[in-house]
PDB file of C-alpha atoms in Angstrom:
ATOM      1  CA  MET A   3       0.004   0.003   0.000  1.00  0.00           C
ATOM      2  CA  THR A   4       2.899   2.357   0.709  1.00  0.00           C
ATOM      3  CA  ASP A   5       6.517   2.661  -0.310  1.00  0.00           C
ATOM      4  CA  ASP A   6       7.322   3.526   3.310  1.00  0.00           C
ATOM      5  CA  LEU A   7       7.470  -0.221   3.971  1.00  0.00           C
ATOM      6  CA  ASP A   8      10.828  -0.293   2.244  1.00  0.00           C
ATOM      7  CA  PHE A   9      12.312   1.920   4.957  1.00  0.00           C
ATOM      8  CA  ALA A  10      11.107  -0.103   7.964  1.00  0.00           C
ATOM      9  CA  PRO A  11      13.819  -1.906   9.913  1.00  0.00           C
ATOM     10  CA  ASN A  12      13.826  -5.708   9.915  1.00  0.00           C
ATOM     11  CA  ASN A  13      14.088  -6.491  13.627  1.00  0.00           C
ATOM     12  CA  ASN A  14      10.313  -6.775  14.001  1.00  0.00           C
ATOM     13  CA  GLN A  15       8.575  -6.976  10.663  1.00  0.00           C
ATOM     14  CA  SER A  16       4.985  -6.982  11.945  1.00  0.00           C
ATOM     15  CA  GLU A  17       5.561  -3.916  14.091  1.00  0.00           C
ATOM     16  CA  ASP A  18       7.280  -2.090  11.256  1.00  0.00           C
ATOM     17  CA  ILE A  19       4.556  -2.951   8.756  1.00  0.00           C
ATOM     18  CA  ALA A  20       1.894  -1.699  11.161  1.00  0.00           C
ATOM     19  CA  THR A  21       3.810   1.545  11.609  1.00  0.00           C
ATOM     20  CA  ALA A  22       4.090   2.108   7.855  1.00  0.00           C
ATOM     21  CA  VAL A  23       0.414   1.309   7.276  1.00  0.00           C
ATOM     22  CA  ALA A  24      -0.520   3.659  10.124  1.00  0.00           C
ATOM     23  CA  LEU A  25       1.540   6.454   8.559  1.00  0.00           C
ATOM     24  CA  GLU A  26      -0.448   6.091   5.339  1.00  0.00           C
ATOM     25  CA  HIS A  27      -3.795   6.174   7.182  1.00  0.00           C
ATOM     26  CA  PHE A  28      -2.987   9.023   9.566  1.00  0.00           C
ATOM     27  CA  ALA A  29      -1.591  11.107   6.705  1.00  0.00           C
ATOM     28  CA  ARG A  30      -4.514  10.386   4.392  1.00  0.00           C
ATOM     29  CA  TYR A  31      -7.464  10.434   6.806  1.00  0.00           C
ATOM     30  CA  GLY A  32      -6.241  12.258   9.898  1.00  0.00           C
ATOM     31  CA  TYR A  33      -6.042  11.097  13.495  1.00  0.00           C
ATOM     32  CA  ASP A  34      -9.758  11.001  14.322  1.00  0.00           C
ATOM     33  CA  GLU A  35     -10.824   9.095  11.206  1.00  0.00           C
ATOM     34  CA  THR A  36      -8.068   6.479  11.394  1.00  0.00           C
ATOM     35  CA  ARG A  37      -9.214   3.149  12.848  1.00  0.00           C
ATOM     36  CA  LEU A  38      -7.004   0.617  14.587  1.00  0.00           C
ATOM     37  CA  ASP A  39      -9.191  -2.194  13.246  1.00  0.00           C
ATOM     38  CA  THR A  40      -8.393  -1.144   9.695  1.00  0.00           C
ATOM     39  CA  ILE A  41      -4.675  -0.844  10.374  1.00  0.00           C
ATOM     40  CA  ALA A  42      -4.666  -4.277  12.020  1.00  0.00           C
ATOM     41  CA  GLN A  43      -6.445  -5.819   9.043  1.00  0.00           C
ATOM     42  CA  GLU A  44      -4.123  -4.256   6.461  1.00  0.00           C
ATOM     43  CA  SER A  45      -1.058  -5.110   8.525  1.00  0.00           C
ATOM     44  CA  ALA A  46      -2.209  -8.733   8.870  1.00  0.00           C
ATOM     45  CA  ILE A  47      -1.879  -8.637  12.654  1.00  0.00           C
ATOM     46  CA  SER A  48      -4.432  -8.588  15.459  1.00  0.00           C
ATOM     47  CA  LYS A  49      -5.629  -5.438  17.160  1.00  0.00           C
ATOM     48  CA  ARG A  50      -4.358  -6.945  20.391  1.00  0.00           C
ATOM     49  CA  MET A  51      -0.841  -7.018  18.953  1.00  0.00           C
ATOM     50  CA  ILE A  52      -1.126  -3.352  17.960  1.00  0.00           C
ATOM     51  CA  HIS A  53      -1.855  -2.545  21.595  1.00  0.00           C
ATOM     52  CA  TYR A  54       1.051  -4.766  22.621  1.00  0.00           C
ATOM     53  CA  TYR A  55       3.487  -2.998  20.281  1.00  0.00           C
ATOM     54  CA  PHE A  56       2.289   0.599  20.658  1.00  0.00           C
ATOM     55  CA  GLY A  57       0.152   0.806  23.792  1.00  0.00           C
ATOM     56  CA  ASP A  58      -2.708   2.783  22.301  1.00  0.00           C
ATOM     57  CA  LYS A  59      -3.713   4.817  19.259  1.00  0.00           C
ATOM     58  CA  GLN A  60      -1.595   7.782  20.258  1.00  0.00           C
ATOM     59  CA  GLY A  61       1.413   5.524  20.738  1.00  0.00           C
ATOM     60  CA  LEU A  62       0.964   4.201  17.211  1.00  0.00           C
ATOM     61  CA  TYR A  63       0.508   7.738  15.941  1.00  0.00           C
ATOM     62  CA  VAL A  64       3.768   8.880  17.521  1.00  0.00           C
ATOM     63  CA  ARG A  65       5.649   5.949  16.002  1.00  0.00           C
ATOM     64  CA  ALA A  66       4.155   6.746  12.573  1.00  0.00           C
ATOM     65  CA  LEU A  67       5.190  10.370  13.001  1.00  0.00           C
ATOM     66  CA  GLN A  68       8.725   9.287  13.873  1.00  0.00           C
ATOM     67  CA  LEU A  69       8.801   7.154  10.727  1.00  0.00           C
ATOM     68  CA  ALA A  70       7.571  10.111   8.668  1.00  0.00           C
ATOM     69  CA  ILE A  71      10.398  12.299   9.936  1.00  0.00           C
ATOM     70  CA  LYS A  72      12.919   9.538   9.276  1.00  0.00           C
ATOM     71  CA  LEU A  73      11.669   9.173   5.705  1.00  0.00           C
ATOM     72  CA  LEU A  74      12.151  12.884   5.066  1.00  0.00           C
ATOM     73  CA  ARG A  75      15.790  12.727   6.168  1.00  0.00           C
ATOM     74  CA  PRO A  76      18.217  11.851   3.348  1.00  0.00           C
ATOM     75  CA  LEU A  77      20.563   8.953   3.921  1.00  0.00           C
ATOM     76  CA  PRO A  78      24.069  10.115   4.886  1.00  0.00           C
ATOM     77  CA  GLN A  79      25.562   8.845   1.635  1.00  0.00           C
ATOM     78  CA  ALA A  80      23.164  11.036  -0.347  1.00  0.00           C
ATOM     79  CA  MET A  81      24.685  14.086   1.332  1.00  0.00           C
ATOM     80  CA  GLU A  82      28.324  13.046   1.069  1.00  0.00           C
ATOM     81  CA  LEU A  83      30.314  15.859  -0.480  1.00  0.00           C
ATOM     82  CA  ASP A  84      32.309  15.197  -3.624  1.00  0.00           C
ATOM     83  CA  SER A  85      33.542  18.771  -3.922  1.00  0.00           C
ATOM     84  CA  THR A  86      35.140  21.353  -1.630  1.00  0.00           C
ATOM     85  CA  VAL A  87      33.612  24.182  -3.656  1.00  0.00           C
ATOM     86  CA  PRO A  88      30.937  25.671  -1.348  1.00  0.00           C
ATOM     87  CA  VAL A  89      28.386  26.293  -4.102  1.00  0.00           C
ATOM     88  CA  ASP A  90      28.690  22.749  -5.436  1.00  0.00           C
ATOM     89  CA  ALA A  91      28.383  21.358  -1.910  1.00  0.00           C
ATOM     90  CA  VAL A  92      25.196  23.345  -1.252  1.00  0.00           C
ATOM     91  CA  VAL A  93      23.645  22.137  -4.495  1.00  0.00           C
ATOM     92  CA  LYS A  94      24.399  18.498  -3.577  1.00  0.00           C
ATOM     93  CA  VAL A  95      22.782  18.686  -0.140  1.00  0.00           C
ATOM     94  CA  VAL A  96      19.815  20.843  -1.141  1.00  0.00           C
ATOM     95  CA  GLU A  97      18.970  18.520  -4.021  1.00  0.00           C
ATOM     96  CA  ALA A  98      19.212  15.494  -1.697  1.00  0.00           C
ATOM     97  CA  ILE A  99      16.742  17.013   0.770  1.00  0.00           C
ATOM     98  CA  VAL A 100      14.331  18.155  -1.947  1.00  0.00           C
ATOM     99  CA  ASP A 101      14.390  14.758  -3.653  1.00  0.00           C
ATOM    100  CA  GLN A 102      13.798  12.967  -0.350  1.00  0.00           C
ATOM    101  CA  MET A 103      10.721  15.073   0.443  1.00  0.00           C
ATOM    102  CA  ALA A 104       9.390  14.722  -3.099  1.00  0.00           C
ATOM    103  CA  SER A 105       9.689  10.935  -2.819  1.00  0.00           C
ATOM    104  CA  HIS A 106       7.569  10.727   0.340  1.00  0.00           C
ATOM    105  CA  PRO A 107       4.482  12.933   0.058  1.00  0.00           C
ATOM    106  CA  MET A 108       2.592  10.946   2.704  1.00  0.00           C
ATOM    107  CA  ALA A 109       5.388  11.588   5.174  1.00  0.00           C
ATOM    108  CA  VAL A 110       5.143  15.305   4.393  1.00  0.00           C
ATOM    109  CA  ARG A 111       1.374  15.195   4.930  1.00  0.00           C
ATOM    110  CA  MET A 112       1.861  13.446   8.263  1.00  0.00           C
ATOM    111  CA  VAL A 113       4.249  16.118   9.498  1.00  0.00           C
ATOM    112  CA  VAL A 114       1.988  18.927   8.262  1.00  0.00           C
ATOM    113  CA  LEU A 115      -1.076  17.454   9.980  1.00  0.00           C
ATOM    114  CA  GLU A 116       0.805  17.100  13.261  1.00  0.00           C
ATOM    115  CA  ASN A 117       1.812  20.753  13.099  1.00  0.00           C
ATOM    116  CA  LEU A 118      -1.805  21.735  12.461  1.00  0.00           C
ATOM    117  CA  PHE A 119      -3.523  19.574  15.070  1.00  0.00           C
ATOM    118  CA  GLY A 120      -0.843  18.498  17.564  1.00  0.00           C
ATOM    119  CA  HIS A 121      -2.022  14.989  18.432  1.00  0.00           C
ATOM    120  CA  ALA A 122       1.472  13.943  19.567  1.00  0.00           C
ATOM    121  CA  ASN A 123       1.560  16.602  22.299  1.00  0.00           C
ATOM    122  CA  MET A 124       5.091  17.653  21.359  1.00  0.00           C
ATOM    123  CA  LYS A 125       5.282  20.734  23.579  1.00  0.00           C
ATOM    124  CA  ASN A 126       7.981  20.233  26.240  1.00  0.00           C
ATOM    125  CA  ALA A 127       8.616  16.678  24.996  1.00  0.00           C
ATOM    126  CA  THR A 128      11.976  15.330  23.924  1.00  0.00           C
ATOM    127  CA  PRO A 129      12.771  15.666  20.197  1.00  0.00           C
ATOM    128  CA  LEU A 130      11.052  13.158  17.908  1.00  0.00           C
ATOM    129  CA  ALA A 131      14.205  12.267  16.024  1.00  0.00           C
ATOM    130  CA  ASP A 132      17.882  12.990  15.608  1.00  0.00           C
ATOM    131  CA  GLN A 133      18.286  15.453  12.747  1.00  0.00           C
ATOM    132  CA  SER A 134      21.949  16.123  13.445  1.00  0.00           C
ATOM    133  CA  SER A 135      23.157  14.610  10.167  1.00  0.00           C
ATOM    134  CA  ILE A 136      21.390  17.305   8.124  1.00  0.00           C
ATOM    135  CA  VAL A 137      22.318  20.159  10.459  1.00  0.00           C
ATOM    136  CA  LEU A 138      25.958  19.130  10.761  1.00  0.00           C
ATOM    137  CA  GLN A 139      26.375  18.774   7.005  1.00  0.00           C
ATOM    138  CA  LEU A 140      24.822  22.171   6.345  1.00  0.00           C
ATOM    139  CA  ASP A 141      26.950  23.672   9.126  1.00  0.00           C
ATOM    140  CA  LYS A 142      30.081  22.245   7.528  1.00  0.00           C
ATOM    141  CA  ILE A 143      29.189  23.721   4.141  1.00  0.00           C
ATOM    142  CA  LEU A 144      28.264  27.119   5.574  1.00  0.00           C
ATOM    143  CA  MET A 145      31.514  27.291   7.519  1.00  0.00           C
ATOM    144  CA  LEU A 146      33.437  26.403   4.364  1.00  0.00           C
ATOM    145  CA  GLY A 147      31.625  29.066   2.340  1.00  0.00           C
ATOM    146  CA  GLN A 148      31.739  31.789   4.984  1.00  0.00           C
ATOM    147  CA  ASP A 149      35.437  31.245   5.729  1.00  0.00           C
ATOM    148  CA  SER A 150      36.262  31.521   2.026  1.00  0.00           C
ATOM    149  CA  GLY A 151      34.064  34.584   1.541  1.00  0.00           C
ATOM    150  CA  ALA A 152      31.733  32.780  -0.874  1.00  0.00           C
ATOM    151  CA  PHE A 153      28.749  32.984   1.517  1.00  0.00           C
ATOM    152  CA  ARG A 154      27.657  35.899   3.652  1.00  0.00           C
ATOM    153  CA  PRO A 155      27.787  35.643   7.453  1.00  0.00           C
ATOM    154  CA  GLY A 156      24.790  35.550   9.776  1.00  0.00           C
ATOM    155  CA  VAL A 157      23.118  32.518   8.200  1.00  0.00           C
ATOM    156  CA  SER A 158      22.835  29.204  10.063  1.00  0.00           C
ATOM    157  CA  ALA A 159      22.087  25.646   9.045  1.00  0.00           C
ATOM    158  CA  LEU A 160      18.585  25.965  10.510  1.00  0.00           C
ATOM    159  CA  ASP A 161      17.939  29.093   8.431  1.00  0.00           C
ATOM    160  CA  VAL A 162      18.862  27.209   5.276  1.00  0.00           C
ATOM    161  CA  TYR A 163      16.883  24.116   6.244  1.00  0.00           C
ATOM    162  CA  ALA A 164      13.805  26.247   6.947  1.00  0.00           C
ATOM    163  CA  ILE A 165      13.961  27.571   3.383  1.00  0.00           C
ATOM    164  CA  ILE A 166      14.478  24.125   1.856  1.00  0.00           C
ATOM    165  CA  SER A 167      11.761  22.336   3.829  1.00  0.00           C
ATOM    166  CA  SER A 168       9.112  25.051   3.480  1.00  0.00           C
ATOM    167  CA  MET A 169       9.560  25.295  -0.284  1.00  0.00           C
ATOM    168  CA  SER A 170       9.745  21.519  -0.691  1.00  0.00           C
ATOM    169  CA  MET A 171       6.573  20.950   1.318  1.00  0.00           C
ATOM    170  CA  PHE A 172       4.668  23.580  -0.686  1.00  0.00           C
ATOM    171  CA  ARG A 173       4.148  21.261  -3.665  1.00  0.00           C
ATOM    172  CA  VAL A 174       2.540  18.690  -1.339  1.00  0.00           C
ATOM    173  CA  THR A 175       0.392  21.073   0.697  1.00  0.00           C
ATOM    174  CA  ASN A 176      -0.847  23.453  -2.020  1.00  0.00           C
ATOM    175  CA  PRO A 177      -1.280  21.588  -5.338  1.00  0.00           C
ATOM    176  CA  ALA A 178      -5.068  21.905  -5.643  1.00  0.00           C
ATOM    177  CA  THR A 179      -5.365  25.643  -5.013  1.00  0.00           C
ATOM    178  CA  PHE A 180      -2.233  26.427  -7.040  1.00  0.00           C
ATOM    179  CA  ALA A 181      -3.594  24.476  -9.991  1.00  0.00           C
ATOM    180  CA  ASN A 182      -6.994  26.150  -9.709  1.00  0.00           C
ATOM    181  CA  LEU A 183      -5.696  29.701  -9.346  1.00  0.00           C
ATOM    182  CA  TYR A 184      -2.637  29.604 -11.597  1.00  0.00           C
ATOM    183  CA  ALA A 185      -3.200  26.610 -13.918  1.00  0.00           C
ATOM    184  CA  THR A 186       0.040  25.075 -12.685  1.00  0.00           C
ATOM    185  CA  ASP A 187       0.351  21.463 -11.576  1.00  0.00           C
ATOM    186  CA  LEU A 188       3.048  21.473  -8.900  1.00  0.00           C
ATOM    187  CA  ARG A 189       3.218  17.670  -8.962  1.00  0.00           C
ATOM    188  CA  SER A 190       3.889  17.279 -12.672  1.00  0.00           C
ATOM    189  CA  GLU A 191       7.279  15.932 -13.719  1.00  0.00           C
ATOM    190  CA  ASP A 192       8.315  19.258 -15.226  1.00  0.00           C
ATOM    191  CA  ASN A 193       7.263  21.314 -12.222  1.00  0.00           C
ATOM    192  CA  THR A 194       8.787  18.874  -9.746  1.00  0.00           C
ATOM    193  CA  ALA A 195      12.104  19.404 -11.514  1.00  0.00           C
ATOM    194  CA  GLY A 196      11.418  23.124 -11.738  1.00  0.00           C
ATOM    195  CA  MET A 197      10.667  23.355  -8.029  1.00  0.00           C
ATOM    196  CA  LYS A 198      13.983  21.664  -7.240  1.00  0.00           C
ATOM    197  CA  ARG A 199      15.835  24.225  -9.354  1.00  0.00           C
ATOM    198  CA  LEU A 200      13.871  26.985  -7.648  1.00  0.00           C
ATOM    199  CA  VAL A 201      14.836  25.788  -4.166  1.00  0.00           C
ATOM    200  CA  VAL A 202      18.499  25.414  -5.117  1.00  0.00           C
ATOM    201  CA  ASP A 203      18.605  28.880  -6.706  1.00  0.00           C
ATOM    202  CA  ALA A 204      16.749  30.450  -3.778  1.00  0.00           C
ATOM    203  CA  VAL A 205      19.231  29.037  -1.261  1.00  0.00           C
ATOM    204  CA  LEU A 206      22.258  29.997  -3.344  1.00  0.00           C
ATOM    205  CA  SER A 207      20.939  33.522  -3.938  1.00  0.00           C
ATOM    206  CA  PHE A 208      20.264  33.910  -0.224  1.00  0.00           C
ATOM    207  CA  LEU A 209      23.763  32.752   0.713  1.00  0.00           C
ATOM    208  CA  THR A 210      25.630  34.794  -1.903  1.00  0.00           C
ATOM    209  CA  SER A 211      23.631  38.035  -1.746  1.00  0.00           C
ATOM    210  CA  ASN A 212      25.195  41.354  -0.730  1.00  0.00           C
ATOM    211  CA  MET A 213      22.605  42.144   1.938  1.00  0.00           C
ATOM    212  CA  GLN A 214      23.867  44.018   4.962  1.00  0.00           C
ATOM    213  CA  PRO A 215      24.648  41.797   7.996  1.00  0.00           C
ATOM    214  CA  HIS A 216      21.810  41.769  10.524  1.00  0.00           C
ATOM    215  CA  GLY A 217      24.153  41.500  13.504  1.00  0.00           C
ATOM    216  CA  ALA A 218      23.419  37.940  14.579  1.00  0.00           C
ATOM    217  CA  MET A 219      24.756  34.486  13.794  1.00  0.00           C
ATOM    218  CA  SER A 220      21.343  33.243  12.643  1.00  0.00           C
ATOM    219  CA  TYR A 221      17.890  34.454  11.704  1.00  0.00           C
ATOM    220  CA  LEU A 222      16.316  31.740  13.853  1.00  0.00           C
ATOM    221  CA  VAL A 223      16.920  31.247  17.584  1.00  0.00           C
ATOM    222  CA  GLN A 224      17.215  27.648  18.757  1.00  0.00           C
ATOM    223  CA  GLU A 225      15.806  26.594  22.123  1.00  0.00           C
ATOM    224  CA  ASN A 226      17.655  24.448  24.642  1.00  0.00           C
ATOM    225  CA  HIS A 227      16.085  20.982  24.990  1.00  0.00           C
ATOM    226  CA  ALA A 228      18.048  20.124  28.135  1.00  0.00           C
ATOM    227  CA  ASP A 229      15.192  20.954  30.482  1.00  0.00           C
ATOM    228  CA  ARG A 230      12.636  18.789  28.690  1.00  0.00           C
ATOM    229  CA  ASP A 231      11.698  15.871  30.935  1.00  0.00           C
ATOM    230  CA  SER A 232       8.896  14.218  28.987  1.00  0.00           C
ATOM    231  CA  SER A 233       9.932  11.086  27.087  1.00  0.00           C
ATOM    232  CA  ILE A 234       6.893   9.860  25.154  1.00  0.00           C
ATOM    233  CA  TYR A 235       9.171   9.255  22.171  1.00  0.00           C
ATOM    234  CA  ASP A 236      11.305   6.185  22.690  1.00  0.00           C
ATOM    235  CA  GLU A 237      13.028   6.024  19.313  1.00  0.00           C
ATOM    236  CA  SER A 238      14.991   8.375  17.112  1.00  0.00           C
TER     237      SER A 238
END
């Protein structure tokens, strides 16, 4: 039913299949309309085993959300740099992130719905997943570019990732209205490729512009997670 099955680990196949099926249902129908009976049937396991694996519906939802975030994170080898030229390095990583998000629209929908309705109760909870691979790679590239004078200062990895993710998610969240208002199918093959070029060019233009420094190391301010005690998320 979903290509997300290919990304499930093999240590517990039934549990992983149920998580992938749940992702599809939560993303397509929302939390309230998703039924555990249906997920159990499509996963070929009993409802009792779903409760055994996940505790309750919210537990299954959180695991599906974790899977969604994992699916939107490029594999490390996709972001490996084959050039020390800052511009080339940025293009490589930006394209990897855009391609990953384009390949998993249901994962994007899942993340968007959580941000709209908040069924996972993420406030003051520990982070859902470890995103350090993306942040560290972008940090490395920005440092390379800023030290060489190719990129302007005052831009952080999170700033860049905010641009990439918001533009990449747009084609999943807005296709119907964009097609109706502007006669443009964001999900067509041509426009998928065009959107990738647009994201790459937007990031490069942002990094290489001659705008005056704004006096800070980053546009976005990151919070400290050290004081978060809740641990409803047991996997990265």
